């Protein structure tokens, strides 16, 4: 997704902007640009297609310096990736803007501006905003006022940062639907769409809220809300260090993040359970009251986070005996939900900024749910700030676009939710102790599973030339199969599908031949025998079967069947996390063997802040 960085200081801020863009690279982008007001207030812009390094080379070839500037990485929505569509966009008199989001009424505004003499040099919705601000500025008033008038006319989502030759001592910001943060420094201030961009400069941040417009100078920050009233927004100190986003000894962030899972899951459980008990501090005292009233749970999320929610659905119904439904946020947000009495609304998100999930939360607030709980990895995110109850997943920054540790920590956090709901619905202390003990054992079992890496790396060679793969599972392993298939397709570009194994004979079996690898996840659960029968259906059609199986499953490698033995005694609540690990490793090794860009797969963005 697009990224914004800006700075106002007494020093040359170009290195700050470029470093900030590099730190946002993980979000996914196709072009980059920078606009700087030099010491005498003249604007200079450099834009390039491709990596931030290409922008750096262009800057080196055309020296650009100055104390105020804005920069951007663009992920194309309106208009192809090209230099002319890259941000910043400029209007007359040296007014420059960077923008994340989508303006829905851009066509009408563009027509009006064209009629009044503005010429457009790009296909973007952003250029419309630049000209609109200039149009208001021409009529008199300050840059801040011109931005305020403009955003009142915009429909859609935006985070924007504006600088102008006419008012060269400030950066103006606005937020509606896309995150933007101000980093506070000493006699210098910074702006960005993600705090990761600013961590080398500051750890002190102010987050704009929906509808806010802000004026940032070297020494001051002034924020007004949607109605134009001055407001104070809370100052946050981030605990993240600047090197939290470093891949260290690993070849890719994804590999590092896969190996961080024992620690990440342990951190998620830490100080939330003790002596076989779930502590009240885990969800906070307000949650205890909510859980006691909860008669149903409705989970909303996107992508990998949706798969975590799908796992939770099985766990909540089986272990807490409470009805639970799970839904994709982009679907939920456009229907009129009928909410059963006392339903807890749960959102799951790594970033906490996914546009569809946030919109779903906002809709839910009007729909009569009992309360809202966010399971999220980013403490400062919009989702966390707008939810009534919060459980942070403590995975640490996840840079690889393909979610790994964020997913397993979500399942661990959802495991805690299962315990909390079971407890408030009559589970005995003994049942609580068993569930908590199983969760606490997870980091050790993940370590053991990671030791399968050399076998999986070898197995991955068989996929290099494949075009399709099928993932199968039953019960909680069905969403794990879905996650395995998503991982493989997003980073290796091999088409993969997941099916509940019982559905095989209702259609997908027709795809099975000796060129179609079929991957199954087979822990020792009540459904194991059923799954084995389904796998026999594949074998009988000459399909190539790869099964990650419990040692007591009774399954053995044979002609056309490869069984990889997983750690023993993996319980029902542990299996979703443990059986995810080999699927992550498989997709990683297939992708590296195929030479794809593992951490930044084509066309994808880490944080999907537009609809
Ligand atoms: C999966 O690997 C992706 N990163 C993607 O499906 C992701 O889970 C989805 O976009 C939701 O993101 P969120 O968890 O930040 O809301």
Coordinates of C-alpha atoms and ligand atoms in Angstrom, one line a residue:
X1 CA 0.0 0.0 0.0
X2 CA 1.1 3.6 -0.4
X3 CA 3.4 5.2 2.2
X4 CA 3.8 8.8 3.3
X5 CA 6.8 10.4 4.9
X6 CA 7.4 14.1 5.6
X7 CA 9.8 16.2 7.7
X8 CA 10.4 19.8 8.7
X9 CA 13.7 20.6 10.4
X10 CA 16.7 22.9 10.4
X11 CA 18.8 20.3 8.7
X12 CA 18.7 18.7 5.2
X13 CA 15.7 16.3 5.5
X14 CA 16.2 14.3 2.2
X15 CA 18.1 11.4 4.0
X16 CA 15.3 11.3 6.6
X17 CA 12.7 11.0 3.8
X18 CA 14.5 8.4 1.8
X19 CA 15.3 6.3 4.9
X20 CA 11.6 6.6 5.9
X21 CA 10.5 5.4 2.4
X22 CA 12.9 2.4 2.7
X23 CA 11.3 1.5 6.0
X24 CA 7.9 1.5 4.3
X25 CA 9.1 -0.6 1.4
X26 CA 7.6 -3.7 3.0
X27 CA 4.1 -2.3 2.5
X28 CA 4.4 -2.9 -1.2
X29 CA 4.7 -0.2 -3.9
X30 CA 5.6 0.4 -7.5
X31 CA 7.0 3.9 -7.7
X32 CA 8.4 6.5 -5.3
X33 CA 8.9 10.3 -5.2
X34 CA 10.0 13.2 -3.1
X35 CA 9.3 17.0 -3.1
X36 CA 11.5 19.3 -1.1
X37 CA 11.4 23.0 -0.4
X38 CA 15.0 24.2 -0.5
X39 CA 16.4 26.8 1.9
X40 CA 14.9 29.6 -0.2
X41 CA 11.5 28.0 -0.5
X42 CA 11.7 26.7 -4.1
X43 CA 10.1 23.3 -4.7
X44 CA 12.1 20.5 -6.3
X45 CA 10.5 17.1 -7.1
X46 CA 12.1 13.8 -8.1
X47 CA 10.0 10.7 -9.0
X48 CA 10.9 7.3 -10.3
X49 CA 9.3 3.9 -11.1
X50 CA 10.5 0.9 -9.1
X51 CA 12.5 0.6 -5.9
X52 CA 13.4 3.4 -3.5
X53 CA 17.1 2.8 -4.5
X54 CA 16.2 4.0 -8.0
X55 CA 14.8 7.1 -6.4
X56 CA 18.0 7.5 -4.3
X57 CA 20.1 7.2 -7.5
X58 CA 18.0 9.8 -9.2
X59 CA 18.4 12.2 -6.2
X60 CA 22.2 11.5 -6.3
X61 CA 22.2 12.4 -10.0
X62 CA 20.3 15.7 -9.4
X63 CA 21.3 16.9 -5.9
X64 CA 18.2 17.7 -3.9
X65 CA 18.4 19.3 -0.4
X66 CA 16.2 21.3 1.9
X67 CA 14.7 21.5 5.4
X68 CA 11.1 20.7 4.5
X69 CA 9.7 18.0 2.3
X70 CA 7.3 15.1 1.7
X71 CA 7.8 11.7 0.1
X72 CA 5.8 8.8 -1.1
X73 CA 5.8 5.2 -2.2
X74 CA 2.8 4.5 -4.5
X75 CA 0.8 1.4 -5.0
X76 CA -1.2 2.0 -8.1
X77 CA -5.0 2.4 -7.9
X78 CA -5.9 5.1 -10.4
X79 CA -3.5 5.0 -13.3
X80 CA -0.7 2.6 -14.2
X81 CA 2.6 2.6 -12.3
X82 CA 4.6 5.3 -14.1
X83 CA 6.7 8.4 -13.3
X84 CA 3.8 10.7 -14.3
X85 CA 1.4 9.0 -11.9
X86 CA 4.0 8.8 -9.0
X87 CA 3.5 11.2 -6.1
X88 CA 4.1 13.9 -5.1
X89 CA 1.7 15.7 -7.4
X90 CA 2.0 19.4 -8.0
X91 CA -0.4 22.2 -8.7
X92 CA 0.5 25.7 -9.7
X93 CA 2.8 27.9 -7.6
X94 CA 4.8 25.1 -6.1
X95 CA 2.1 23.3 -4.2
X96 CA 2.9 19.6 -3.7
X97 CA 0.9 16.7 -2.2
X98 CA 1.2 13.1 -1.3
X99 CA -1.9 11.0 -0.8
X100 CA -2.9 7.5 0.4
X101 CA -6.4 6.3 -0.2
X102 CA -9.0 6.6 -3.0
X103 CA -11.1 9.7 -3.8
X104 CA -14.4 8.5 -5.1
X105 CA -15.7 11.8 -6.5
X106 CA -12.5 12.6 -8.4
X107 CA -14.1 12.5 -11.8
X108 CA -16.6 15.2 -11.0
X109 CA -13.9 17.4 -9.3
X110 CA -11.6 16.8 -12.3
X111 CA -14.3 17.9 -14.7
X112 CA -14.9 21.1 -12.7
X113 CA -11.2 21.9 -12.4
X114 CA -10.6 21.3 -16.1
X115 CA -13.4 23.7 -16.9
X116 CA -11.8 26.3 -14.8
X117 CA -8.5 26.0 -16.6
X118 CA -6.4 23.5 -14.7
X119 CA -4.4 21.0 -16.7
X120 CA -3.8 17.5 -15.6
X121 CA -0.5 15.7 -16.1
X122 CA -1.4 12.3 -14.5
X123 CA -4.3 9.8 -14.4
X124 CA -4.5 9.9 -10.6
X125 CA -7.2 11.0 -8.2
X126 CA -4.5 12.7 -6.2
X127 CA -3.7 15.4 -8.7
X128 CA -7.4 16.5 -8.3
X129 CA -6.7 17.2 -4.6
X130 CA -3.6 19.3 -5.4
X131 CA -5.5 21.5 -7.9
X132 CA -8.4 21.8 -5.6
X133 CA -6.2 23.1 -2.7
X134 CA -4.6 25.5 -5.1
X135 CA -8.0 26.7 -6.3
X136 CA -9.0 27.5 -2.6
X137 CA -5.6 29.0 -1.8
X138 CA -6.0 31.5 -4.8
X139 CA -9.1 32.8 -3.2
X140 CA -7.1 33.9 -0.1
X141 CA -6.5 32.4 3.3
X142 CA -3.8 30.1 4.6
X143 CA -2.7 26.7 3.3
X144 CA -4.3 25.1 6.3
X145 CA -7.7 26.7 5.4
X146 CA -7.3 25.7 1.8
X147 CA -6.7 22.1 2.8
X148 CA -9.7 22.3 5.2
X149 CA -12.0 23.6 2.4
X150 CA -10.7 20.9 0.0
X151 CA -11.2 17.9 2.3
X152 CA -14.7 19.0 3.0
X153 CA -15.4 18.4 -0.7
X154 CA -13.7 15.0 -0.9
X155 CA -15.6 11.7 -0.8
X156 CA -13.6 8.6 -0.1
X157 CA -10.5 7.8 1.9
X158 CA -7.3 9.8 2.4
X159 CA -4.3 10.5 4.4
X160 CA -2.5 13.5 2.9
X161 CA 0.5 15.7 3.4
X162 CA 0.9 19.1 1.7
X163 CA 3.7 21.6 1.3
X164 CA 3.7 24.8 -0.6
X165 CA 6.1 27.5 -1.8
X166 CA 3.6 30.0 -0.8
X167 CA 3.8 29.0 2.9
X168 CA 7.1 27.2 3.2
X169 CA 7.3 26.9 7.0
X170 CA 4.7 24.1 7.5
X171 CA 3.3 20.7 6.4
X172 CA -0.5 20.3 6.4
X173 CA -2.0 16.9 7.0
X174 CA -5.5 15.5 6.8
X175 CA -6.9 12.1 7.6
X176 CA -10.1 10.3 6.7
X177 CA -10.0 6.5 6.5
X178 CA -6.2 6.1 6.2
X179 CA -3.8 6.4 9.0
X180 CA -1.3 9.3 9.5
X181 CA 0.9 10.0 12.4
X182 CA 3.0 13.0 13.6
X183 CA 6.4 12.2 15.1
X184 CA 7.6 14.8 17.6
X185 CA 11.3 15.8 17.6
X186 CA 13.4 18.5 19.2
X187 CA 13.0 21.6 17.0
X188 CA 11.9 19.3 14.2
X189 CA 8.8 17.3 13.5
X190 CA 8.0 14.4 11.2
X191 CA 4.9 12.9 9.6
X192 CA 4.2 9.4 8.2
X193 CA 1.6 6.9 7.4
X194 CA 3.2 4.3 9.7
X195 CA 5.5 4.9 12.7
X196 CA 8.0 2.4 11.3
X197 CA 9.1 5.1 8.9
X198 CA 10.1 7.5 11.7
X199 CA 11.6 5.2 14.4
X200 CA 15.2 6.3 13.7
X201 CA 14.0 10.0 14.3
X202 CA 11.7 9.7 17.3
X203 CA 9.6 7.4 19.5
X204 CA 7.0 10.1 20.4
X205 CA 3.9 10.1 18.3
X206 CA 0.5 11.8 17.9
X207 CA -2.1 9.9 15.9
X208 CA -4.6 11.9 13.9
X209 CA -8.2 10.8 14.2
X210 CA -10.8 10.5 11.5
X211 CA -11.7 14.0 10.1
X212 CA -8.6 15.7 11.6
X213 CA -6.6 18.4 9.8
X214 CA -3.2 19.3 11.3
X215 CA -0.6 22.0 10.8
X216 CA 3.0 20.9 11.6
X217 CA 5.8 23.4 11.9
X218 CA 9.3 22.8 13.2
X219 CA 8.3 23.7 16.7
X220 CA 4.5 23.2 16.9
X221 CA 1.6 20.9 16.0
X222 CA -1.9 22.3 15.7
X223 CA -4.9 19.9 15.2
X224 CA -8.5 20.6 14.4
X225 CA -11.3 18.1 14.3
X226 CA -13.9 17.6 11.6
X227 CA -15.9 20.6 12.7
X228 CA -12.8 22.9 12.7
X229 CA -12.5 23.0 16.5
X230 CA -9.0 22.9 17.9
X231 CA -8.3 19.5 19.6
X232 CA -5.5 17.9 21.6
X233 CA -4.7 14.3 20.6
X234 CA -2.9 12.0 23.1
X235 CA 0.9 11.7 22.9
X236 CA 2.1 8.0 22.6
X237 CA 5.6 6.7 23.4
X238 CA 6.4 3.7 21.1
X239 CA 8.3 0.8 22.6
X240 CA 9.5 -0.3 19.2
X241 CA 13.2 0.1 18.5
X242 CA 14.6 1.4 15.2
X243 CA 16.2 -2.0 14.5
X244 CA 13.0 -4.0 15.1
X245 CA 12.6 -4.1 11.4
X246 CA 16.0 -5.6 10.6
X247 CA 16.2 -9.1 9.0
X248 CA 19.5 -9.9 10.8
X249 CA 21.1 -13.2 9.8
X250 CA 18.1 -14.4 7.7
X251 CA 17.8 -14.3 4.0
X252 CA 14.3 -12.9 4.1
X253 CA 12.0 -11.3 6.7
X254 CA 9.6 -14.1 6.1
X255 CA 12.1 -16.7 7.2
X256 CA 13.1 -14.6 10.2
X257 CA 9.4 -14.2 11.2
X258 CA 8.8 -18.0 10.8
X259 CA 11.6 -18.7 13.2
X260 CA 10.4 -16.0 15.6
X261 CA 7.2 -17.8 16.3
X262 CA 8.2 -19.7 19.5
X263 CA 9.1 -16.3 21.0
X264 CA 6.1 -14.4 19.6
X265 CA 3.6 -17.0 20.8
X266 CA 5.3 -17.1 24.3
X267 CA 5.1 -13.2 24.4
X268 CA 1.4 -13.3 23.5
X269 CA 0.7 -15.6 26.4
X270 CA 3.0 -14.0 28.9
X271 CA 1.5 -12.2 31.9
X272 CA -1.9 -13.4 30.7
X273 CA -1.8 -16.9 32.2
X274 CA -0.2 -18.2 35.3
X275 CA -0.3 -21.4 37.3
X276 CA -2.8 -22.9 34.9
X277 CA -5.2 -20.0 35.1
X278 CA -6.2 -17.2 32.7
X279 CA -5.6 -13.9 34.5
X280 CA -8.2 -11.2 34.5
X281 CA -5.6 -8.8 33.2
X282 CA -5.5 -10.7 29.9
X283 CA -8.6 -8.9 28.5
X284 CA -9.1 -6.4 31.4
X285 CA -11.9 -6.2 34.0
X286 CA -14.5 -4.7 31.6
X287 CA -14.2 -7.9 29.5
X288 CA -15.1 -10.2 32.3
X289 CA -18.5 -8.6 32.5
X290 CA -18.9 -8.7 28.7
X291 CA -17.9 -12.4 28.5
X292 CA -20.4 -13.3 31.2
X293 CA -23.2 -11.8 29.1
X294 CA -21.9 -13.2 25.7
X295 CA -24.4 -15.5 24.1
X296 CA -22.9 -15.6 20.6
X297 CA -19.6 -14.5 18.9
X298 CA -19.3 -12.9 15.4
X299 CA -15.8 -12.7 14.0
X300 CA -14.8 -10.4 11.1
X301 CA -11.4 -10.2 9.4
X302 CA -9.6 -10.4 6.0
X303 CA -7.1 -12.8 4.4
X304 CA -4.9 -14.6 6.9
X305 CA -6.6 -13.0 9.8
X306 CA -9.9 -14.4 8.5
X307 CA -8.4 -17.9 8.6
X308 CA -7.4 -17.3 12.3
X309 CA -11.1 -16.4 12.9
X310 CA -12.2 -19.5 11.1
X311 CA -10.1 -21.6 13.4
X312 CA -11.5 -19.8 16.4
X313 CA -15.0 -20.6 15.2
X314 CA -14.4 -24.3 15.7
X315 CA -12.6 -23.8 19.0
X316 CA -15.2 -21.5 20.5
X317 CA -18.1 -23.8 19.6
X318 CA -16.3 -27.0 20.7
X319 CA -14.6 -25.7 23.9
X320 CA -16.8 -22.9 25.1
X321 CA -20.1 -24.1 23.7
X322 CA -21.1 -20.7 22.4
X323 CA -22.4 -20.2 18.8
X324 CA -19.8 -18.5 16.7
X325 CA -19.8 -17.2 13.1
X326 CA -17.0 -15.9 11.0
X327 CA -17.1 -13.6 8.0
X328 CA -14.9 -11.7 5.6
X329 CA -15.0 -8.0 6.4
X330 CA -15.5 -6.8 2.8
X331 CA -18.7 -8.8 2.6
X332 CA -20.0 -8.0 6.1
X333 CA -19.6 -4.2 5.6
X334 CA -22.1 -4.2 2.7
X335 CA -25.0 -6.2 4.2
X336 CA -27.4 -5.4 6.9
X337 CA -26.6 -7.7 9.8
X338 CA -29.3 -9.2 12.0
X339 CA -27.6 -9.4 15.3
X340 CA -28.6 -12.0 17.8
X341 CA -29.0 -10.9 21.4
X342 CA -25.8 -10.3 23.3
X343 CA -23.4 -11.0 20.4
X344 CA -19.7 -10.1 20.9
X345 CA -18.2 -8.6 17.8
X346 CA -14.6 -9.6 17.3
X347 CA -12.2 -8.2 14.7
X348 CA -8.8 -9.7 13.9
X349 CA -6.1 -7.8 12.2
X350 CA -2.3 -7.8 12.1
X351 CA -2.1 -4.1 11.1
X352 CA -5.2 -2.7 12.7
X353 CA -5.5 -0.5 9.6
X354 CA -7.2 -2.8 7.1
X355 CA -9.9 -0.6 5.5
X356 CA -12.6 -3.3 5.3
X357 CA -12.1 -4.5 8.8
X358 CA -12.2 -0.9 10.2
X359 CA -15.3 -0.2 8.2
X360 CA -16.9 -3.4 9.6
X361 CA -16.1 -2.3 13.1
X362 CA -17.7 1.1 12.5
X363 CA -20.8 -0.6 11.1
X364 CA -21.0 -3.0 14.0
X365 CA -21.0 0.0 16.4
X366 CA -24.4 1.0 15.0
X367 CA -25.7 -2.5 14.7
X368 CA -26.5 -3.4 18.3
X369 CA -23.6 -5.7 19.3
X370 CA -22.9 -6.4 22.9
X371 CA -19.3 -5.1 22.7
X372 CA -16.3 -5.0 20.3
X373 CA -13.1 -6.8 20.8
X374 CA -10.0 -6.3 18.6
X375 CA -7.3 -8.9 18.3
X376 CA -4.5 -6.9 16.8
X377 CA -0.7 -6.7 16.5
X378 CA -0.3 -2.9 16.4
X379 CA -1.0 -1.1 19.7
X380 CA -1.3 2.3 18.1
X381 CA -3.6 1.2 15.3
X382 CA -7.0 2.6 14.5
X383 CA -8.7 -0.7 15.2
X384 CA -7.2 -0.8 18.7
X385 CA -8.2 2.8 19.4
X386 CA -11.7 2.3 18.2
X387 CA -12.6 -1.0 19.9
X388 CA -14.0 -1.3 23.4
X389 CA -11.9 -4.3 24.3
X390 CA -8.4 -5.2 23.0
X391 CA -6.1 -8.2 23.0
X392 CA -2.7 -7.4 21.5
X393 CA -0.9 -10.2 19.8
X394 CA 2.7 -9.1 20.6
X395 CA 4.2 -10.7 17.5
X396 CA 6.5 -7.7 17.0
X397 CA 6.7 -5.9 13.6
X398 CA 5.9 -8.2 10.7
X399 CA 7.6 -7.0 7.6
X400 CA 7.1 -9.9 5.1
X401 CA 3.9 -9.3 3.2
X402 CA 3.0 -13.0 3.8
X403 CA 1.7 -13.2 7.3
X404 CA 3.3 -15.9 9.5
X405 CA 3.9 -15.0 13.1
X406 CA 1.0 -12.6 13.1
X407 CA -1.3 -15.6 12.2
X408 CA 0.0 -18.0 14.9
X409 CA -0.1 -15.3 17.6
X410 CA -3.6 -14.5 16.6
X411 CA -4.6 -18.2 17.1
X412 CA -2.8 -18.1 20.5
X413 CA -4.7 -14.9 21.5
X414 CA -7.9 -16.5 20.3
X415 CA -7.0 -19.5 22.4
X416 CA -7.1 -17.2 25.4
X417 CA -10.5 -15.9 24.3
X418 CA -11.7 -19.5 24.1
X419 CA -10.5 -20.0 27.7
X420 CA -12.1 -16.8 28.8
X421 CA -15.5 -17.6 27.2
X422 CA -15.4 -21.2 28.4
X423 CA -14.6 -20.0 32.0
X424 CA -17.5 -17.6 32.0
X425 CA -19.8 -20.3 30.7
X426 CA -19.2 -22.9 33.3
X427 CA -15.8 -24.5 32.5
X428 CA -14.3 -26.0 35.7
X429 CA -10.9 -24.9 37.0
X430 CA -9.6 -28.3 35.9
X431 CA -10.8 -27.7 32.3
X432 CA -9.3 -24.2 32.4
X433 CA -6.0 -25.6 33.7
X434 CA -5.9 -28.2 30.8
X435 CA -6.5 -25.6 28.1
X436 CA -4.0 -23.1 29.6
X437 CA -1.4 -25.8 30.0
X438 CA -1.8 -26.8 26.3
X439 CA -1.4 -23.2 25.2
X440 CA 1.7 -22.7 27.3
X441 CA 3.3 -25.8 25.7
X442 CA 3.0 -24.3 22.2
X443 CA 6.4 -22.5 21.9
X444 CA 8.2 -25.7 22.7
X445 CA 6.2 -27.7 20.1
X446 CA 6.7 -25.0 17.5
X447 CA 10.5 -25.3 18.1
X448 CA 10.3 -29.0 17.4
X449 CA 8.3 -28.4 14.3
X450 CA 10.8 -25.9 12.9
X451 CA 13.4 -28.7 13.1
X452 CA 11.6 -30.3 10.1
X453 CA 13.0 -27.5 7.9
X454 CA 15.6 -29.5 6.0
X455 CA 13.0 -32.2 5.1
X456 CA 10.6 -29.6 3.9
X457 CA 13.2 -27.7 1.9
X458 CA 13.9 -31.0 0.1
X459 CA 10.2 -31.6 -0.5
X460 CA 9.8 -28.1 -1.9
X461 CA 12.0 -29.0 -5.0
X462 CA 9.1 -31.1 -6.2
X463 CA 6.9 -28.0 -6.5
X464 CA 9.2 -25.8 -8.6
X465 CA 7.7 -26.8 -11.9
X466 CA 4.1 -27.2 -10.7
X467 CA 1.3 -24.9 -11.7
X468 CA -1.4 -26.1 -9.3
X469 CA -1.7 -27.5 -5.8
X470 CA -4.6 -28.7 -3.6
X471 CA -4.6 -28.4 0.2
X472 CA -7.0 -30.5 2.3
X473 CA -8.0 -30.6 6.0
X474 CA -11.0 -31.3 8.1
X475 CA -12.3 -29.5 11.2
X476 CA -9.8 -26.8 12.4
X477 CA -7.4 -28.1 9.7
X478 CA -9.7 -26.8 7.0
X479 CA -8.8 -23.2 7.7
X480 CA -5.2 -24.3 8.2
X481 CA -5.3 -25.8 4.7
X482 CA -6.8 -22.5 3.4
X483 CA -3.9 -20.6 5.1
X484 CA -1.4 -23.0 3.5
X485 CA -2.9 -22.5 0.1
X486 CA -2.9 -18.7 0.5
X487 CA 0.7 -18.7 1.6
X488 CA 1.8 -20.8 -1.4
X489 CA -0.1 -18.8 -4.0
X490 CA 0.9 -15.3 -2.7
X491 CA 4.6 -15.9 -2.6
X492 CA 5.3 -18.6 -5.2
X493 CA 2.5 -17.6 -7.6
X494 CA 1.5 -21.3 -7.9
X495 CA -2.3 -21.6 -8.2
X496 CA -3.5 -23.3 -5.0
X497 CA -6.9 -24.1 -3.6
X498 CA -8.0 -25.4 -0.2
X499 CA -10.9 -27.7 0.4
X500 CA -12.5 -29.3 3.4
X501 CA -11.5 -32.9 2.6
X502 CA -15.1 -34.1 2.7
X503 CA -15.9 -31.9 -0.2
X504 CA -13.4 -33.5 -2.5
X505 CA -15.8 -35.9 -4.2
X506 CA -18.3 -33.1 -4.8
X507 CA -16.1 -31.6 -7.5
X508 CA -12.4 -31.0 -7.0
X509 CA -11.5 -34.6 -7.3
X510 CA -11.9 -34.1 -11.1
X511 CA -8.6 -32.0 -10.9
X512 CA -6.6 -34.7 -9.4
X513 CA -4.0 -36.4 -11.6
X514 CA -0.3 -37.3 -11.3
X515 CA 0.7 -33.6 -11.9
X516 CA -1.4 -32.2 -9.0
X517 CA 0.3 -32.3 -5.6
X518 CA -2.3 -32.7 -2.8
X519 CA -1.1 -31.5 0.6
X520 CA -3.0 -32.7 3.7
X521 CA -2.7 -31.8 7.4
X522 CA -3.5 -34.8 9.6
X523 CA -3.2 -34.3 13.4
X524 CA -4.6 -37.1 15.6
X525 CA -8.2 -35.8 16.0
X526 CA -11.6 -37.4 15.8
X527 CA -11.7 -36.6 12.1
X528 CA -8.4 -38.5 11.3
X529 CA -10.1 -41.6 10.0
X530 CA -12.5 -39.6 7.9
X531 CA -9.6 -37.7 6.4
X532 CA -7.7 -40.9 5.6
X533 CA -10.6 -42.2 3.6
X534 CA -10.6 -38.9 1.7
X535 CA -6.9 -39.2 1.0
X536 CA -7.5 -42.7 -0.4
X537 CA -9.8 -41.2 -2.9
X538 CA -6.8 -39.0 -4.1
X539 CA -4.4 -42.0 -4.1
X540 CA -6.8 -44.1 -6.2
X541 CA -6.8 -41.3 -8.9
X542 CA -3.0 -41.3 -9.1
X543 CA -2.6 -38.0 -7.2
X544 CA 0.7 -37.1 -5.5
X545 CA -0.1 -37.0 -1.8
X546 CA 2.0 -35.1 0.8
X547 CA 0.7 -35.6 4.3
X548 CA 1.8 -33.8 7.5
X549 CA 0.7 -36.4 10.0
X550 CA 0.7 -37.2 13.7
X551 CA 3.1 -40.1 14.5
X552 CA 0.2 -42.2 15.7
X553 CA -1.9 -41.6 12.6
X554 CA -0.8 -45.0 11.2
X555 CA 0.0 -43.3 7.9
X556 CA 3.2 -44.3 6.1
X557 CA 5.0 -43.2 3.0
X558 CA 4.4 -45.4 0.0
X559 CA 4.3 -45.1 -3.7
X560 CA 2.8 -41.7 -4.5
X561 CA 2.4 -40.8 -0.8
X562 CA 4.9 -38.9 1.3
X563 CA 4.2 -38.7 5.0
X564 CA 6.1 -36.2 7.1
X565 CA 5.9 -37.0 10.8
X566 CA 5.0 -34.1 13.0
X567 CA 5.7 -33.8 16.7
X568 CA 3.8 -36.3 18.9
X569 CA 0.9 -35.6 21.3
X570 CA -0.3 -32.4 19.7
X571 CA -3.7 -31.6 21.2
X572 CA -6.9 -30.2 19.6
X573 CA -6.2 -26.6 20.7
X574 CA -2.5 -26.8 19.7
X575 CA -2.9 -28.4 16.3
X576 CA -3.9 -25.2 14.3
X577 CA -0.7 -23.4 15.3
X578 CA 1.6 -26.5 15.0
X579 CA 0.3 -27.7 11.6
X580 CA 0.6 -24.2 10.2
X581 CA 4.4 -24.2 10.6
X582 CA 5.3 -26.8 7.9
X583 CA 2.9 -25.1 5.4
X584 CA 4.7 -21.8 6.0
X585 CA 8.1 -23.4 5.5
X586 CA 6.9 -25.2 2.4
X587 CA 5.7 -22.1 0.7
X588 CA 8.8 -20.2 1.7
X589 CA 11.1 -22.8 0.2
X590 CA 9.0 -23.3 -3.0
X591 CA 9.1 -19.5 -3.5
X592 CA 12.9 -19.2 -3.0
X593 CA 13.4 -22.1 -5.3
X594 CA 11.3 -20.4 -7.9
X595 CA 13.2 -17.1 -7.3
X596 CA 10.2 -14.9 -6.5
X597 CA 10.4 -11.8 -4.3
X598 CA 9.4 -13.6 -1.1
X599 CA 9.0 -10.5 1.2
X600 CA 7.3 -8.3 -1.4
X601 CA 5.3 -10.5 -3.7
X602 CA 4.0 -8.9 -6.9
X603 CA 0.8 -6.9 -6.7
X604 CA 0.4 -7.2 -2.9
X605 CA 0.6 -4.8 0.0
X606 CA 1.3 -5.5 3.6
X607 CA -1.4 -3.2 5.0
X608 CA -4.5 -2.8 2.8
X609 CA -5.7 0.6 3.8
X610 CA -7.9 1.2 0.8
X611 CA -11.1 -0.7 -0.1
Ligands
LIG1 C1 -1.6 -12.8 4.1 O1 -0.4 -13.3 4.1 C2 -1.8 -11.3 3.9 N1 -0.8 -10.6 4.6 C3 -3.2 -10.8 4.0 O2 -4.1 -11.8 3.7 C4 -3.6 -10.2 5.4 O3 -3.8 -11.2 6.3 C5 -4.9 -9.4 5.1 O4 -4.6 -8.4 4.2 C6 -5.4 -8.8 6.4 O5 -4.5 -7.9 7.0 P1 -4.6 -7.5 8.5 O6 -4.4 -8.7 9.3 O7 -3.5 -6.5 8.7 O8 -5.9 -6.9 8.7

